[in-house]
Coordinates of C-alpha atoms in Angstrom, one line a residue:
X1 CA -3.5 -167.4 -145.5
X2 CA -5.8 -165.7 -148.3
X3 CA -6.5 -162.5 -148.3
X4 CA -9.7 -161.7 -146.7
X5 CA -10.8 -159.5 -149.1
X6 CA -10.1 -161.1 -152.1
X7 CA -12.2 -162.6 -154.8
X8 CA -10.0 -162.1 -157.7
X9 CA -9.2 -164.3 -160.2
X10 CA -6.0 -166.2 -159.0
X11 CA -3.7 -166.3 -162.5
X12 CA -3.0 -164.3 -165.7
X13 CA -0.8 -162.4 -167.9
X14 CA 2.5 -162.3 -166.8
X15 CA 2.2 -162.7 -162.9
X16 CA 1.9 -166.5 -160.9
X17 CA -2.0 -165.9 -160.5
X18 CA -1.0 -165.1 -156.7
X19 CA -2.9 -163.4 -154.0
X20 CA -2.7 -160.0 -155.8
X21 CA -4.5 -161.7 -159.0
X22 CA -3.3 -161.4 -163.0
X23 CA -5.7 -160.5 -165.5
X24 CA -5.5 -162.1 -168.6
X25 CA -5.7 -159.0 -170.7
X26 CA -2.3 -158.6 -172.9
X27 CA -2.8 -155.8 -174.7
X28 CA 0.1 -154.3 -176.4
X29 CA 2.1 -150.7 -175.0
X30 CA 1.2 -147.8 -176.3
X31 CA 3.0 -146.6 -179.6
X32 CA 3.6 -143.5 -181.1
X33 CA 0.2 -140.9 -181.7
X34 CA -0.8 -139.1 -184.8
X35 CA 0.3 -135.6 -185.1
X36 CA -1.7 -133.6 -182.1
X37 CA -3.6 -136.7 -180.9
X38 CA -1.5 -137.0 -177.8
X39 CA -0.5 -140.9 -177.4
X40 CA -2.3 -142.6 -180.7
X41 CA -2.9 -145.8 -181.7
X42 CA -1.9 -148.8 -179.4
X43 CA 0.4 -151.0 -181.2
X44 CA -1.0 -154.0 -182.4
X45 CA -4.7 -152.9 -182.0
X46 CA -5.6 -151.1 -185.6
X47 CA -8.0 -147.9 -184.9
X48 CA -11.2 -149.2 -185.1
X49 CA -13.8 -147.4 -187.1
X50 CA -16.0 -150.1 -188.3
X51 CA -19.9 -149.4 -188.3
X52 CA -21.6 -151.0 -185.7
X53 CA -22.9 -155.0 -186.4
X54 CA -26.4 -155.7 -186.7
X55 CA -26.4 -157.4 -183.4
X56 CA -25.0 -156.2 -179.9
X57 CA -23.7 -159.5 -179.5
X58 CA -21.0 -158.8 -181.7
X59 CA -20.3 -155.5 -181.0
X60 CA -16.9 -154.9 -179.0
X61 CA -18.3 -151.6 -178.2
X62 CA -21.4 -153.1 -176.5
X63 CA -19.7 -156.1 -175.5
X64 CA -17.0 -153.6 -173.7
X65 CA -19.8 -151.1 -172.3
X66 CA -21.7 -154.2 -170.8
X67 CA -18.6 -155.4 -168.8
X68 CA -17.5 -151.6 -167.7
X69 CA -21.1 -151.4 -166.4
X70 CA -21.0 -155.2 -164.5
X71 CA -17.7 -153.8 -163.2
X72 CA -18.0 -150.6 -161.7
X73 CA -21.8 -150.7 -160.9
X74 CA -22.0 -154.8 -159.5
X75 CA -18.4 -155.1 -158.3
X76 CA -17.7 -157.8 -161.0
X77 CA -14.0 -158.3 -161.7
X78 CA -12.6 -157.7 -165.1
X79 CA -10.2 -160.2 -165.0
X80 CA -13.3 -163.1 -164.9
X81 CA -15.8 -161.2 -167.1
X82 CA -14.3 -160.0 -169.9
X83 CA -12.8 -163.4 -171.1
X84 CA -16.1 -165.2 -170.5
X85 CA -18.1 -162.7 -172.4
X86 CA -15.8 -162.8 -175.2
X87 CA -15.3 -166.6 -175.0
X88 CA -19.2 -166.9 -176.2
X89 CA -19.1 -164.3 -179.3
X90 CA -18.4 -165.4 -182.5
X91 CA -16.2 -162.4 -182.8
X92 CA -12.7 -161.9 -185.1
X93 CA -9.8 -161.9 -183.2
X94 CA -9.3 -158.4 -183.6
X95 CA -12.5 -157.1 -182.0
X96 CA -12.0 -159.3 -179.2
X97 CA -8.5 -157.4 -178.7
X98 CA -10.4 -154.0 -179.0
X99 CA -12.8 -155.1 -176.4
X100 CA -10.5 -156.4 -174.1
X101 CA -8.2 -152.6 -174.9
X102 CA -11.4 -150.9 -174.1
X103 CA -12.2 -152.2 -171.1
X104 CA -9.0 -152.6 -169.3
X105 CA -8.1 -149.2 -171.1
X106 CA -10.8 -147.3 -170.1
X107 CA -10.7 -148.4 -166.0
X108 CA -7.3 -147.4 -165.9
X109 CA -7.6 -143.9 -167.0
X110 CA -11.2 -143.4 -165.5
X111 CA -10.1 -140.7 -163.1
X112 CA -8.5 -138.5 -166.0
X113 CA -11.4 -139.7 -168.5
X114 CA -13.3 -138.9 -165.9
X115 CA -11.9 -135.3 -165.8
X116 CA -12.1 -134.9 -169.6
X117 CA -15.6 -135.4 -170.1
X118 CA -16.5 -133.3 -167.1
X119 CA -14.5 -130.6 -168.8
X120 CA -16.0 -131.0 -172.0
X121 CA -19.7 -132.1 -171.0
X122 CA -19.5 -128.4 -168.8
X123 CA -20.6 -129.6 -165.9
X124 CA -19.7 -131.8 -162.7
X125 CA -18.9 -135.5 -163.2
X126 CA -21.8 -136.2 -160.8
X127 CA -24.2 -134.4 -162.7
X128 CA -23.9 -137.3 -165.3
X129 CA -25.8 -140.5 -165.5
X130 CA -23.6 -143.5 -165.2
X131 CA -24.7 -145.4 -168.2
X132 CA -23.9 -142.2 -170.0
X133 CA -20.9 -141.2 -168.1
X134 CA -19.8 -144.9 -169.2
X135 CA -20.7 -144.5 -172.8
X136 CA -18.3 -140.8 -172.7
X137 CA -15.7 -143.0 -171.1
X138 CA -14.7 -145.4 -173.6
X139 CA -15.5 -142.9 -176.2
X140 CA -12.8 -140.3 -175.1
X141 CA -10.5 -143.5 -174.6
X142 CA -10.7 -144.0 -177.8
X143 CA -10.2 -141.4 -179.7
X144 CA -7.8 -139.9 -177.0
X145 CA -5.8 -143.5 -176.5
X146 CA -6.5 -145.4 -179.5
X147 CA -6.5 -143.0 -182.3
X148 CA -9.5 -143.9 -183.3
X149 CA -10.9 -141.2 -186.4
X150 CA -12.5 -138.9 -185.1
X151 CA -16.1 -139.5 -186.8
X152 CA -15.9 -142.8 -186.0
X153 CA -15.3 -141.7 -182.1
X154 CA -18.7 -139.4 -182.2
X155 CA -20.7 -141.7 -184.3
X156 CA -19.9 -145.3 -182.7
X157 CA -20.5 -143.6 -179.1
X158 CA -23.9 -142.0 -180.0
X159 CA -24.8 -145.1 -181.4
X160 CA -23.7 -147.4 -178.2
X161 CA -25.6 -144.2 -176.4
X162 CA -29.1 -144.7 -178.2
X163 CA -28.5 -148.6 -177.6
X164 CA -28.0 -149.0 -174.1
X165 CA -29.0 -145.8 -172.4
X166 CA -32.1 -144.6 -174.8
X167 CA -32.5 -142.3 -177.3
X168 CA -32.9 -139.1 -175.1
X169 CA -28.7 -139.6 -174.4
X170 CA -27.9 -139.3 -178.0
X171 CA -27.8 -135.8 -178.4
X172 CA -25.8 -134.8 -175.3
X173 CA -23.1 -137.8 -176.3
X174 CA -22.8 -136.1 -179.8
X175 CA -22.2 -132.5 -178.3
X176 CA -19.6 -133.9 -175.6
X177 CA -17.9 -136.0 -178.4
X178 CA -17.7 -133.5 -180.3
X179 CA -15.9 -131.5 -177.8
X180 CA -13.5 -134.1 -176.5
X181 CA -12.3 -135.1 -180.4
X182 CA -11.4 -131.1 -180.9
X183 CA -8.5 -131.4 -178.9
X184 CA -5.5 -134.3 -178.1
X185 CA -4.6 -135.8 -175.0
X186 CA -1.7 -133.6 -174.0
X187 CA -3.9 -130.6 -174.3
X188 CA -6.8 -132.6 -172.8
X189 CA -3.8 -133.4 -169.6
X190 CA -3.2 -129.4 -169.5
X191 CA -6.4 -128.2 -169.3
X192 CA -7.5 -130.1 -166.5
X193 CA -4.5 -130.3 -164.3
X194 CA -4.8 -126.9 -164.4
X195 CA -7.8 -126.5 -163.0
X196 CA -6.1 -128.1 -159.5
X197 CA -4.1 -125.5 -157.1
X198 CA -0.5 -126.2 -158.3
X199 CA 0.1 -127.1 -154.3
X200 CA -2.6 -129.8 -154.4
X201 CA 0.7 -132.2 -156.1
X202 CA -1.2 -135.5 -155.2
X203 CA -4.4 -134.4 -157.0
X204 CA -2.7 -133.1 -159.8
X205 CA -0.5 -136.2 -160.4
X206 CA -3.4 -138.4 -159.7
X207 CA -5.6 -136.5 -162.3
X208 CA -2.6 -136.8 -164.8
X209 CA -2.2 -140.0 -164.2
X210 CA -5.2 -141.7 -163.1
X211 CA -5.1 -142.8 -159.5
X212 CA -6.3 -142.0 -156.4
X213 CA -4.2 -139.1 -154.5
X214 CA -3.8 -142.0 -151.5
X215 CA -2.4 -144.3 -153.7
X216 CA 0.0 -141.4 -155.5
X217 CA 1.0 -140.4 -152.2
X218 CA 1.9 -144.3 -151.0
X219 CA 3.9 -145.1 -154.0
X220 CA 5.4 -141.2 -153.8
X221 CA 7.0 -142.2 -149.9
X222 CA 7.7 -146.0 -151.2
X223 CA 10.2 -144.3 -153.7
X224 CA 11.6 -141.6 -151.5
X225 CA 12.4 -144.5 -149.2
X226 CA 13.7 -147.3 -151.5
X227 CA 17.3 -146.2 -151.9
X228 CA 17.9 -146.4 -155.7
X229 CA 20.3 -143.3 -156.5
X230 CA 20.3 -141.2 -159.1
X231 CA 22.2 -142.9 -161.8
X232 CA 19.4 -145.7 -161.7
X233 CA 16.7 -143.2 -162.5
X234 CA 18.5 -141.4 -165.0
X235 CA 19.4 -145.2 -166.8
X236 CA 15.2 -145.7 -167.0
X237 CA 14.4 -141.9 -168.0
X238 CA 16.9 -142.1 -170.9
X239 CA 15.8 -145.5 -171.7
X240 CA 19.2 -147.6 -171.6
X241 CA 17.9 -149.2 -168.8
X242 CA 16.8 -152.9 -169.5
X243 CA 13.3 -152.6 -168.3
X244 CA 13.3 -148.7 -168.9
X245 CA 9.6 -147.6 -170.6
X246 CA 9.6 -146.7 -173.9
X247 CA 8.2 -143.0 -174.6
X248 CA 9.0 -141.8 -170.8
X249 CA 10.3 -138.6 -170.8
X250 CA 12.7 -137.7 -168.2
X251 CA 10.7 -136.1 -165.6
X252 CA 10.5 -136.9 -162.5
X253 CA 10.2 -140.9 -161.2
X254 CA 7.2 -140.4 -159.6
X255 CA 5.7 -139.5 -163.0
X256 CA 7.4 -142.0 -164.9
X257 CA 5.9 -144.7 -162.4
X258 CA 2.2 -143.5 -161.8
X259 CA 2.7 -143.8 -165.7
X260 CA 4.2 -147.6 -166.2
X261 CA 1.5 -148.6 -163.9
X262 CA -1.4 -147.8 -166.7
X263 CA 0.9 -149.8 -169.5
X264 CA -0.3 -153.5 -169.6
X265 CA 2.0 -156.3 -168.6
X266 CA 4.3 -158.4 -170.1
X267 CA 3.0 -162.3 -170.2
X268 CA 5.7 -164.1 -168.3
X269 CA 6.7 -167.6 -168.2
X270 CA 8.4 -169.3 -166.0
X271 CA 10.7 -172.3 -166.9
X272 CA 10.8 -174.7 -163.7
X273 CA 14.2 -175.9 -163.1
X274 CA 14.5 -179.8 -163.7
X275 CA 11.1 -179.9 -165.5
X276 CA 11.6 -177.9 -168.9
X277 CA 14.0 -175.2 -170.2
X278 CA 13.4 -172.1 -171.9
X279 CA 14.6 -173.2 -175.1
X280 CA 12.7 -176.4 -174.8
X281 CA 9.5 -173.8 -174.2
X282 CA 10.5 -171.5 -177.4
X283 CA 10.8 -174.6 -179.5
X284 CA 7.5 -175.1 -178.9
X285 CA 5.8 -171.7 -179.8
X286 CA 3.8 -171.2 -182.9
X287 CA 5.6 -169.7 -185.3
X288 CA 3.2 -166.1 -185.0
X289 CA 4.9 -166.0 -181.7
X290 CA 7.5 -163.7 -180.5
X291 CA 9.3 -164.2 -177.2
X292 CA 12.4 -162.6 -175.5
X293 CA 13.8 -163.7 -172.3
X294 CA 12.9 -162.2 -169.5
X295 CA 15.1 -159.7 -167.7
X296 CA 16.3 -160.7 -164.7
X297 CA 15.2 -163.9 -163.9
X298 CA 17.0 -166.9 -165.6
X299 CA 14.0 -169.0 -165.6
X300 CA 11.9 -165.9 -167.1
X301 CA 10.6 -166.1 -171.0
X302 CA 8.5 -163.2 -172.3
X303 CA 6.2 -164.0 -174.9
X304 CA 3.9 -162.1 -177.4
X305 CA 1.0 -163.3 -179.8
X306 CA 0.6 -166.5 -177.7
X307 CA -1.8 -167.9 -175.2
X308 CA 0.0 -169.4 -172.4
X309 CA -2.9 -172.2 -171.5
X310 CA -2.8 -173.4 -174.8
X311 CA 1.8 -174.3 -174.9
X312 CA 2.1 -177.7 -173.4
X313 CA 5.0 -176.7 -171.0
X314 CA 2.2 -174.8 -169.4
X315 CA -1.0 -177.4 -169.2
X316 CA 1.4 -180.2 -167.7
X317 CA 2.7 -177.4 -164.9
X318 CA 6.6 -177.7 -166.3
X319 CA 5.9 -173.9 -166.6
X320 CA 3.9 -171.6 -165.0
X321 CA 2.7 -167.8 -166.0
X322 CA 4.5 -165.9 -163.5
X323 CA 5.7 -162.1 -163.0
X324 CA 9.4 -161.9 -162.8
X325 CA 8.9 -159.9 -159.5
X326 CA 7.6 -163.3 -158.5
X327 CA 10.4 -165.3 -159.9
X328 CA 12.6 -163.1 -158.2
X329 CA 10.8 -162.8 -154.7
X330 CA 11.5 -166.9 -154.5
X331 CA 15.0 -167.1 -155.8
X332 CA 16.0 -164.6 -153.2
X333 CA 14.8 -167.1 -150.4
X334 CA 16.5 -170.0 -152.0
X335 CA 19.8 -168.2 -153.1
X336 CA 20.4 -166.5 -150.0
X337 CA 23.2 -168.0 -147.8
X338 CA 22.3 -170.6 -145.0
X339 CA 24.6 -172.4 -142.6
X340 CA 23.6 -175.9 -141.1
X341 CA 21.5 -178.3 -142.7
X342 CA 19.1 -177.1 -146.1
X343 CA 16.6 -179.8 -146.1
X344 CA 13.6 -178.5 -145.0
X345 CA 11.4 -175.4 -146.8
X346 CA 8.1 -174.1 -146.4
X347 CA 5.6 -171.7 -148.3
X348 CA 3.4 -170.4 -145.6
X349 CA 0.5 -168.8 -147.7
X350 CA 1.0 -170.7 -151.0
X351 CA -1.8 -170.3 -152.9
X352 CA -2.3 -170.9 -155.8
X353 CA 1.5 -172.4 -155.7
X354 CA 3.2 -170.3 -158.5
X355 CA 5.9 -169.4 -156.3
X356 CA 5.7 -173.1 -154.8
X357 CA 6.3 -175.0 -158.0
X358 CA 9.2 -172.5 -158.8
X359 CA 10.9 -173.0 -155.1
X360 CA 10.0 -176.7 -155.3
X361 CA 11.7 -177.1 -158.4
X362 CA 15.0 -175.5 -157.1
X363 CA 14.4 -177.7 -153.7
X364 CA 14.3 -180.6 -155.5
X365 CA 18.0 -180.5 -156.8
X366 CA 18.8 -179.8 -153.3
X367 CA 17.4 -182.6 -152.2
X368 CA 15.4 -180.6 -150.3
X369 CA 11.5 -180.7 -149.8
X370 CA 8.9 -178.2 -149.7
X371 CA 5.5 -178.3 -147.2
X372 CA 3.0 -175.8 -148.3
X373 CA -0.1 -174.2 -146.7
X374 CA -2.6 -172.3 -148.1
X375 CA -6.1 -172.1 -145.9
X376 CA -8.8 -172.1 -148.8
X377 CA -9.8 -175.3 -149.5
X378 CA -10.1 -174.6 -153.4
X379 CA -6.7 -172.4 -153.5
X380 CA -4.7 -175.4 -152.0
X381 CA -5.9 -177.7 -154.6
X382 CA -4.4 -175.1 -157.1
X383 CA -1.4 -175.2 -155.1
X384 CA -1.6 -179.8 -155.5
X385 CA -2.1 -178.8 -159.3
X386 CA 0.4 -176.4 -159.7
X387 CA 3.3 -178.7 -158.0
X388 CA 1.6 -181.7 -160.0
X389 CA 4.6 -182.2 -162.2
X390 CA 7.6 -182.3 -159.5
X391 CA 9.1 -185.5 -158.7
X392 CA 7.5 -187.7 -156.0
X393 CA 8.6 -186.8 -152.6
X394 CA 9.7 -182.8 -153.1
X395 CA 6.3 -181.9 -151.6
X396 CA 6.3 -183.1 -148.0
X397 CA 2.2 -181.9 -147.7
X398 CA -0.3 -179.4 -148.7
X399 CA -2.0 -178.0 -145.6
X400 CA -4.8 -176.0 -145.4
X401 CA -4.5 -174.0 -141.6
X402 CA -4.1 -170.7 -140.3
X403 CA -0.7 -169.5 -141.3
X404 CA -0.1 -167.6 -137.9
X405 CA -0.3 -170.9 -136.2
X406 CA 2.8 -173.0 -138.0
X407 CA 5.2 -171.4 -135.9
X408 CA 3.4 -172.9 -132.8
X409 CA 3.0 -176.0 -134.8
X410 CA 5.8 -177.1 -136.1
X411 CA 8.6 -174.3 -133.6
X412 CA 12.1 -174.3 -135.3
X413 CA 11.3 -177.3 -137.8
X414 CA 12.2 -175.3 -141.4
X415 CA 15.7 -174.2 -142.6
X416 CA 13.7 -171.4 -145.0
X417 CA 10.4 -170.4 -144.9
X418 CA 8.7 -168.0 -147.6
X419 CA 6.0 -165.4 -146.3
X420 CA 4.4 -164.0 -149.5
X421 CA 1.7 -162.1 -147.5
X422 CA -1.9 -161.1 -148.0
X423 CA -1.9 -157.2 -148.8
X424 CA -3.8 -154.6 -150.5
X425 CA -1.9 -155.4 -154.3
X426 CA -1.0 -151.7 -155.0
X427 CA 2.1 -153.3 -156.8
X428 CA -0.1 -155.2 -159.6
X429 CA -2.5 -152.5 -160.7
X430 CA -1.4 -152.8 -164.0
X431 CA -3.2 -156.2 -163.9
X432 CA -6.3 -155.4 -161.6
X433 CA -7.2 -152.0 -163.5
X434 CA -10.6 -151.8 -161.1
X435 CA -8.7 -152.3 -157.8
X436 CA -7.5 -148.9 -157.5
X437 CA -11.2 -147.3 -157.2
X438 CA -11.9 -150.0 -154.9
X439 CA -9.8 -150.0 -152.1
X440 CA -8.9 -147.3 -149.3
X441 CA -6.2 -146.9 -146.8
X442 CA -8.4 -148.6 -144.3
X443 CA -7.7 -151.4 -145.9
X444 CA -3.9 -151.3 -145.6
X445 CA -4.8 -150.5 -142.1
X446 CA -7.0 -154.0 -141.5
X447 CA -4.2 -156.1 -142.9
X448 CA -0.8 -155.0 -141.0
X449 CA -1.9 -157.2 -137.7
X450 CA -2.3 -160.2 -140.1
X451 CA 1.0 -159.2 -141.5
X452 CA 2.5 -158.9 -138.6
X453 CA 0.9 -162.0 -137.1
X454 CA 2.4 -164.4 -140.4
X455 CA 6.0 -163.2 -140.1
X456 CA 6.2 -164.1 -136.3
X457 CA 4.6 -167.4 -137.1
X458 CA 7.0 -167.7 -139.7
X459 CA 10.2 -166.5 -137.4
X460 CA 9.0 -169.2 -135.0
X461 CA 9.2 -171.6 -137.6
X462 CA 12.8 -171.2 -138.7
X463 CA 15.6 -172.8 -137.1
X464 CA 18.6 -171.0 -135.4
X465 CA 20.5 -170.1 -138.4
X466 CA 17.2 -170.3 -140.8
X467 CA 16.1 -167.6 -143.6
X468 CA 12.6 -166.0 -143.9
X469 CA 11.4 -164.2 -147.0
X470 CA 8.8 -161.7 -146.4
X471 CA 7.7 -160.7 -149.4
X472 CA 4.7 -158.0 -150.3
X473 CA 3.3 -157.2 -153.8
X474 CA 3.1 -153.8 -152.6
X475 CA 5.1 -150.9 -152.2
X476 CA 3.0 -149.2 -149.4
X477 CA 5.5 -148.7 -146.4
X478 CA 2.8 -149.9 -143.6
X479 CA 2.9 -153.2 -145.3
X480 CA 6.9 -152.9 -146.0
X481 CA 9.2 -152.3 -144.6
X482 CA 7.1 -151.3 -141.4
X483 CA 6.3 -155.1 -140.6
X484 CA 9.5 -155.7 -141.1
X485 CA 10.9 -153.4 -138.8
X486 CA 8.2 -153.2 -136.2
X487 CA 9.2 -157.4 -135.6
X488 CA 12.7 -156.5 -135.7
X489 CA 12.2 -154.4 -132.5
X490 CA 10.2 -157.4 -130.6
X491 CA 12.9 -160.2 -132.0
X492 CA 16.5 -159.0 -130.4
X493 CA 17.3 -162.8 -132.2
X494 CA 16.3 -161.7 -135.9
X495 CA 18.7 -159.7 -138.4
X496 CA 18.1 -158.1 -141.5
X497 CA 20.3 -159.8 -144.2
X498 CA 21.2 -158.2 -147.6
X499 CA 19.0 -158.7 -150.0
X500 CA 20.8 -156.3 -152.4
X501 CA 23.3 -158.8 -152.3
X502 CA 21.5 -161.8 -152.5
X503 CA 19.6 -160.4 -155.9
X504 CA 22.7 -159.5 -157.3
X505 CA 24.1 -163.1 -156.9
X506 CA 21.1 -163.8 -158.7
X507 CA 21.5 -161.4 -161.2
X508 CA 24.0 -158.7 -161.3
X509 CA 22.6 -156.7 -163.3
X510 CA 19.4 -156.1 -161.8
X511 CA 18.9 -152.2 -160.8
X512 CA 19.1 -151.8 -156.7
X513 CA 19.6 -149.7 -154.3
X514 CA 22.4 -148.3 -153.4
X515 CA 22.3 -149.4 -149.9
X516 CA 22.3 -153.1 -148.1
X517 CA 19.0 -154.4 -147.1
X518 CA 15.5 -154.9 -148.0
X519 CA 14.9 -154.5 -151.7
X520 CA 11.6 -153.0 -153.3
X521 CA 11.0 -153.4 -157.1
X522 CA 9.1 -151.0 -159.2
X523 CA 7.3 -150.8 -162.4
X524 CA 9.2 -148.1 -164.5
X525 CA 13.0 -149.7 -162.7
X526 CA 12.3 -153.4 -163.3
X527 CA 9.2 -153.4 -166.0
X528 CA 8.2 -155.8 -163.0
X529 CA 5.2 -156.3 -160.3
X530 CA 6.0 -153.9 -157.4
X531 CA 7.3 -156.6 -155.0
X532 CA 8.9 -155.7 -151.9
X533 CA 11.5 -158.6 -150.8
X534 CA 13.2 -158.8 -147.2
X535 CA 15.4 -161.7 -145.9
X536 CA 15.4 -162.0 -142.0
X537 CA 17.6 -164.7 -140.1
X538 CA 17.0 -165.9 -137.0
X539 CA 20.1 -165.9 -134.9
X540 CA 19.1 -168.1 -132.0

């Protein structure tokens, strides 16, 4: 089952393409600032002070307003438009990286640009234009985020102003440029955090931080709830944590995770089992490349400087670009214990088949096979692609029906059965930078009775003695753990297994909490997609 809101594009950097969408930007993490300019440059992606190019075309300041404006004032999705509007400029490689910075940049820290040139312009964000309020946008970015000089941050904007918004904007852009240059980020933080009652914590967090207060408060409880102790925390704050964040001071987790979720992702592969190795992958990277493996899946290989479409491994589906939150999320299904026979699998909402091929792979030295639904026509043919390179005979079918109607279907036929439901995607906002000012609670509201109606189809799929994985990528509790428990109250015949356990067979040393049971990953813990894994076992 698709998500009924969706309209993403289904892959990109670092995640399977799933249900809660990848965009293709790659942008490096932030690196150190210049002295009083509160974060700096980005690593990787020079400060760009270049005069502006005869032609818009080439511009990556026009090129970067043009999508902004497409994406906040037509719904367009970043993910889709900014590759195919870069794909069509005869543009060096490194303004098509400070377009793509700019634009995925800017829609993450709108709220707090936002803020900024509210504060600086002296009057209410709403009391600006949009096409202006855009232009002030991705000029504060820049000079706040990218270290770009500050002339170059006044004079490039008023330029793009004059351009695309006329020449009455260009003398109110120079003035609030000129204000928002005379101070760095940190102070820029201050100033208008300050401005919130200190008991407003929400507001104040989601101003510092760029989100909405909703979405600070759901990922505030998800934490509270999760179970990872202290010592965990402390390992990322002080950085000797594997996937700890470079730069986080440690504050509190909260913080340091409202933060992670503004840095880009990683670009994941994964290496299918039985169809190509890691080394086999690395041999095969241009020697620009850089690549680590990934750091907690076995199959996972991090790469840099490389565009996964173009590696062989990856056009012939022997590897896929998946999120190790992904990875993980189907090797806790397949590595967690099962009595009986281990022959038959299904992925109940499949599409586009990352997590298939990767479970398919495994089933197949199992002898096992793999049926796979996904409802949308054009989804489950990404599903037959994805799988395309698996021996004959590991994929039983591809169906395309209602997911909440298998378990009528087809009543005790599977020995494990992965649930990877539709949900609102507030664990990959790193890679859908626009989806935060899009969505509501209400829509976390409309999606729990589809939730809940997949994992009972699912349950009634299972054998006796059979595994489900229901699996989220979201840390919102109403689409968490309270499915999972709210069908553990109608099912007297279903268990909670350990998925602590289970992950830590698959990697021991994988951050978890410190007690038995579901398992929710997180951003600044796991440097990870914010999946939420549970394991349930039928018992009769």
């Amino acid at each position: 089952m698709t998500e009924p809101h969706d309209g993403f594009a289904h892959g990109g950097a670092g995640n399977d393409g799933g249900k809660h969408d990848g965009s293709r930007h790659s942008a490096p993490r932030r690196g150190s600032g210049r002295p009083g300019r509160g974060r700096g440059a980005h690593r990787g992606v020079a400060p760009h002070d270049a005069t502006p190019r005869d032609t818009p075309w080439n511009n990556p300041r026009v090129v970067a307003y043009d999508i902004l404006t497409d994406v906040l004032a037509k719904d367009a999705y970043a993910n889709l438009l900014t590759p195919r509007l870069l794909s069509g400029r005869d543009m060096p490689e490194r303004d098509r990286a400070f377009a793509t910075d700019l634009v995925y940049g800017t829609l993450r820290w709108m709220r707090l640009l936002d803020a900024i040139v509210a504060a600086a312009a002296k009057r209410p964000r709403e009391a600006i234009d949009g096409a202006t309020l855009t232009v002030l946008r991705l000029g504060a970015y820049q000079s706040l985020f990218l270290g770009v000089p500050d002339h170059a941050a006044v004079s490039q904007s008023v330029s793009l102003a004059r351009r695309r918004v006329g020449a009455h904007a260009g003398g109110f852009v120079n003035a609030v440029m000129h204000r928002v240059v005379a101070r760095g980020l940190k102070e820029w933080q201050s100033i208008v955090t300050s401005r919130i009652p200190r008991d407003h914590t929400a507001e104040r967090l989601g101003v510092r931080w760029s989100h909405p207060d909703w979405i600070v408060q759901a990922l505030d409880a998800s934490w509270r709830a999760s179970g990872y102790d202290d010592a965990a925390w402390r390992h990322v704050a002080e950085g000797t944590a594997p996937g700890a964040a470079s730069g986080v001071a440690p504050g509190s987790a909260i913080d340091a995770l409202l933060e992670r979720d503004n840095e880009p992702p990683s670009v994941t592969l994964v290496a299918r089992p039985g169809l190509v190795t890691r080394d086999e992958i690395i041999a095969a990277l241009p020697h620009t490349a850089q690549h680590e493996p990934g750091l907690w899946s076995p199959y996972a290989l991090r790469v840099h400087g490389v565009t996964p479409e173009r590696l062989a491994a990856v056009r012939s589906h022997r590897a896929g670009v998946e999120d190790e939150g992904s990875q993980l999320a189907a090797l806790a299904l397949a590595a967690c214990p099962l009595g009986g026979p281990d022959a038959a699998w299904l992925d109940m909402c499949a599409g586009p088949g990352g997590k298939t091929a990767l479970l398919a792979s495994i089933a197949a030295g199992r002898h096992a096979t793999v049926t796979a639904n996904e409802p949308t026509h054009h989804r489950a043919d990404l599903v037959r692609e994805n799988v395309s390179a698996l021996p004959d005979g590991v994929i039983d079918d591809v169906l395309e029906l209602d997911g909440r109607t298998l378990g009528q279907r087809f009543p005790g036929r599977f020995d494990r059965v992965l649930v990877d439901a539709p949900c609102s995607g507030l664990g990959a906002l790193r890679r859908r930078p626009e989806a935060r000012w899009r969505k509501d609670e209400a829509d976390l509201t409309a999606l729990t009775q589809l939730q809940l109606g997949l994992l009972e189809s699912a349950l009634r799929a299972v054998r006796p003695g059979g595994v489900v994985a229901y699996v989220t990528c979201s840390p919102a509790l109403s689409e968490t753990t309270g499915i999972v428990d709210a069908v553990l109250e109608r099912h007297p015949d279903v268990e909670r297994c350990d998925a602590t356990a289970v992950l830590r067979g698959v990697n021991p040393g994988i951050p978890l909490p410190a007690r038995p049971g579901d398992v929710q990953l997180f951003g600044h813990v796991h440097d990870t997609d914010q999946m939420f894994i549970s394991l349930l076992r039928r018992t009769a």
